């Protein structure tokens, strides 16, 4: 069931990347989503524009970036995990260093998270219809775990994460299509 839903998400990524949705629609949907967690208009605007910037700069679907960020930090600039992940996209300091970004700088954190998911999308692009699903799982569990298991590892945290990102993605699509 999860694979079917996420295959539909992957197809949506491809369809949306074709330019069928106007920038204003992306802005509005992303802003509304961010605003559910953060009522500060200036911060909501900044986060929305940072997502759209990173999306444009690195050619990654802004809805996917937003869906991951929502799952990771609920758009909290100061989010910290128990294992040391930092910021809006919850980058591990070692991952951020490898990407050449400062995870404590919000824009660099978003750019770093965008580069990281872009790298995972590229790494798993030939894995078939579930390649986006596997890339999202790799964002959470690491690409080695996905490769070792031949797809989404059967870790409850990762399975729940992939389901959450997919649900976030579906909600954002609904906002865009309304």
Coordinates of C-alpha atoms in Angstrom, one line a residue:
X1 CA 0.0 0.0 0.0
X2 CA 2.7 2.5 0.9
X3 CA 4.6 1.7 -2.3
X4 CA 1.5 2.4 -4.4
X5 CA 0.9 5.7 -2.7
X6 CA 4.5 6.7 -3.0
X7 CA 4.6 5.7 -6.7
X8 CA 1.8 8.1 -7.2
X9 CA 3.8 10.8 -5.3
X10 CA 6.8 10.1 -7.6
X11 CA 4.5 10.5 -10.7
X12 CA 3.2 13.8 -9.2
X13 CA 6.8 15.0 -8.8
X14 CA 7.4 14.3 -12.5
X15 CA 4.2 15.9 -13.6
X16 CA 4.6 19.0 -11.5
X17 CA 8.2 19.5 -12.5
X18 CA 6.9 19.9 -16.1
X19 CA 6.0 23.5 -15.2
X20 CA 2.2 23.0 -15.1
X21 CA 1.8 24.8 -11.8
X22 CA 2.5 28.6 -11.5
X23 CA 5.0 29.9 -9.0
X24 CA 2.2 31.8 -7.1
X25 CA 0.4 28.5 -6.5
X26 CA 3.6 27.0 -5.0
X27 CA 4.1 30.0 -2.9
X28 CA 0.5 30.0 -1.6
X29 CA 0.5 26.3 -0.8
X30 CA 3.9 26.3 0.9
X31 CA 3.1 29.5 2.8
X32 CA -0.2 28.0 4.1
X33 CA 1.6 24.9 5.2
X34 CA 4.4 26.7 7.0
X35 CA 1.8 29.1 8.6
X36 CA 0.0 26.1 10.3
X37 CA 3.1 25.7 12.5
X38 CA 4.6 29.2 12.6
X39 CA 2.2 32.2 12.8
X40 CA 4.9 34.8 12.2
X41 CA 4.2 36.2 8.8
X42 CA 7.7 37.4 8.2
X43 CA 9.2 34.0 9.1
X44 CA 6.6 32.1 7.0
X45 CA 7.4 34.3 4.0
X46 CA 11.1 33.8 4.5
X47 CA 10.9 30.0 4.8
X48 CA 8.6 29.9 1.8
X49 CA 11.0 32.0 -0.3
X50 CA 14.0 30.0 0.9
X51 CA 12.3 26.7 -0.2
X52 CA 11.4 28.2 -3.6
X53 CA 15.0 29.5 -4.0
X54 CA 16.6 26.2 -3.1
X55 CA 14.1 24.4 -5.4
X56 CA 14.9 26.6 -8.3
X57 CA 18.7 26.6 -7.7
X58 CA 19.0 22.9 -7.4
X59 CA 16.1 21.7 -9.5
X60 CA 14.3 19.8 -6.7
X61 CA 10.5 19.8 -6.5
X62 CA 9.5 22.5 -3.9
X63 CA 6.6 20.4 -2.6
X64 CA 9.0 17.5 -1.9
X65 CA 11.4 19.9 0.0
X66 CA 8.5 21.3 2.0
X67 CA 7.1 17.9 2.8
X68 CA 10.5 16.7 4.1
X69 CA 11.0 19.9 6.1
X70 CA 7.5 19.6 7.6
X71 CA 8.3 16.0 8.7
X72 CA 11.8 16.9 10.0
X73 CA 11.2 20.1 12.0
X74 CA 7.7 21.5 11.4
X75 CA 9.5 24.5 10.1
X76 CA 11.2 25.3 13.4
X77 CA 14.4 27.3 12.9
X78 CA 15.8 26.0 16.2
X79 CA 14.8 22.3 16.0
X80 CA 17.3 19.9 17.5
X81 CA 17.0 16.1 17.6
X82 CA 18.2 13.8 20.3
X83 CA 20.8 12.5 18.0
X84 CA 22.2 15.9 17.1
X85 CA 20.4 16.8 13.9
X86 CA 20.0 20.6 13.5
X87 CA 17.7 23.1 12.0
X88 CA 14.7 23.2 9.6
X89 CA 15.8 20.1 7.5
X90 CA 17.5 18.4 10.5
X91 CA 20.9 18.0 9.1
X92 CA 23.5 16.0 11.0
X93 CA 26.6 18.2 11.5
X94 CA 28.8 15.6 9.7
X95 CA 26.3 15.6 6.7
X96 CA 26.2 19.4 6.6
X97 CA 30.0 19.5 6.7
X98 CA 30.2 17.1 3.8
X99 CA 27.8 19.3 1.9
X100 CA 29.8 22.4 2.8
X101 CA 27.0 24.2 4.7
X102 CA 26.6 25.5 8.2
X103 CA 23.6 23.7 9.6
X104 CA 23.0 26.5 12.1
X105 CA 22.5 29.0 9.3
X106 CA 18.8 28.6 8.2
X107 CA 19.4 29.3 4.5
X108 CA 22.4 27.0 4.4
X109 CA 20.5 24.4 6.2
X110 CA 17.7 24.5 3.6
X111 CA 20.2 24.5 0.8
X112 CA 22.0 21.6 2.4
X113 CA 18.8 19.6 2.9
X114 CA 17.9 20.3 -0.7
X115 CA 21.3 19.2 -2.0
X116 CA 21.1 16.1 0.1
X117 CA 17.7 15.0 -1.2
X118 CA 18.8 15.9 -4.7
X119 CA 21.8 13.5 -4.2
X120 CA 19.5 10.8 -3.0
X121 CA 17.1 11.3 -5.9
X122 CA 20.1 10.9 -8.3
X123 CA 21.5 7.9 -6.4
X124 CA 18.2 6.0 -6.6
X125 CA 16.9 7.3 -9.9
X126 CA 17.4 4.0 -11.6
X127 CA 15.6 2.0 -9.0
X128 CA 12.3 2.2 -10.9
X129 CA 8.9 3.5 -9.9
X130 CA 9.8 3.6 -6.2
X131 CA 13.0 5.7 -6.7
X132 CA 11.5 8.8 -5.0
X133 CA 10.3 6.6 -2.1
X134 CA 13.7 5.1 -1.7
X135 CA 15.4 8.6 -1.8
X136 CA 13.0 9.9 0.9
X137 CA 13.9 6.8 3.0
X138 CA 17.6 7.5 2.4
X139 CA 17.1 11.0 3.7
X140 CA 16.0 9.5 7.0
X141 CA 17.9 6.2 7.3
X142 CA 20.9 6.9 5.1
X143 CA 21.5 5.6 1.6
X144 CA 23.5 2.6 2.9
X145 CA 20.5 1.3 4.8
X146 CA 18.3 1.6 1.7
X147 CA 20.9 -0.1 -0.5
X148 CA 21.4 -2.9 2.1
X149 CA 17.7 -3.6 2.2
X150 CA 17.0 -3.1 -1.5
X151 CA 14.5 -0.4 -0.8
X152 CA 12.8 1.2 2.3
X153 CA 14.3 -0.5 5.3
X154 CA 11.8 -2.2 7.6
X155 CA 12.7 0.2 10.4
X156 CA 9.5 1.6 12.0
X157 CA 11.0 5.1 12.2
X158 CA 11.8 5.1 8.5
X159 CA 8.6 3.5 7.4
X160 CA 6.6 6.1 9.5
X161 CA 8.8 8.9 8.1
X162 CA 8.2 7.9 4.5
X163 CA 4.4 7.7 5.2
X164 CA 4.5 11.1 6.9
X165 CA 6.4 12.7 4.0
X166 CA 3.9 11.2 1.5
X167 CA 1.0 12.5 3.5
X168 CA 2.5 16.0 3.7
X169 CA 3.1 15.8 -0.1
X170 CA -0.5 14.8 -0.7
X171 CA -1.8 17.7 1.5
X172 CA 0.3 20.2 -0.4
X173 CA -0.9 18.9 -3.7
X174 CA -4.5 19.3 -2.5
X175 CA -3.7 22.9 -1.6
X176 CA -2.2 23.5 -5.1
X177 CA -5.1 21.9 -6.9
X178 CA -7.8 23.7 -5.0

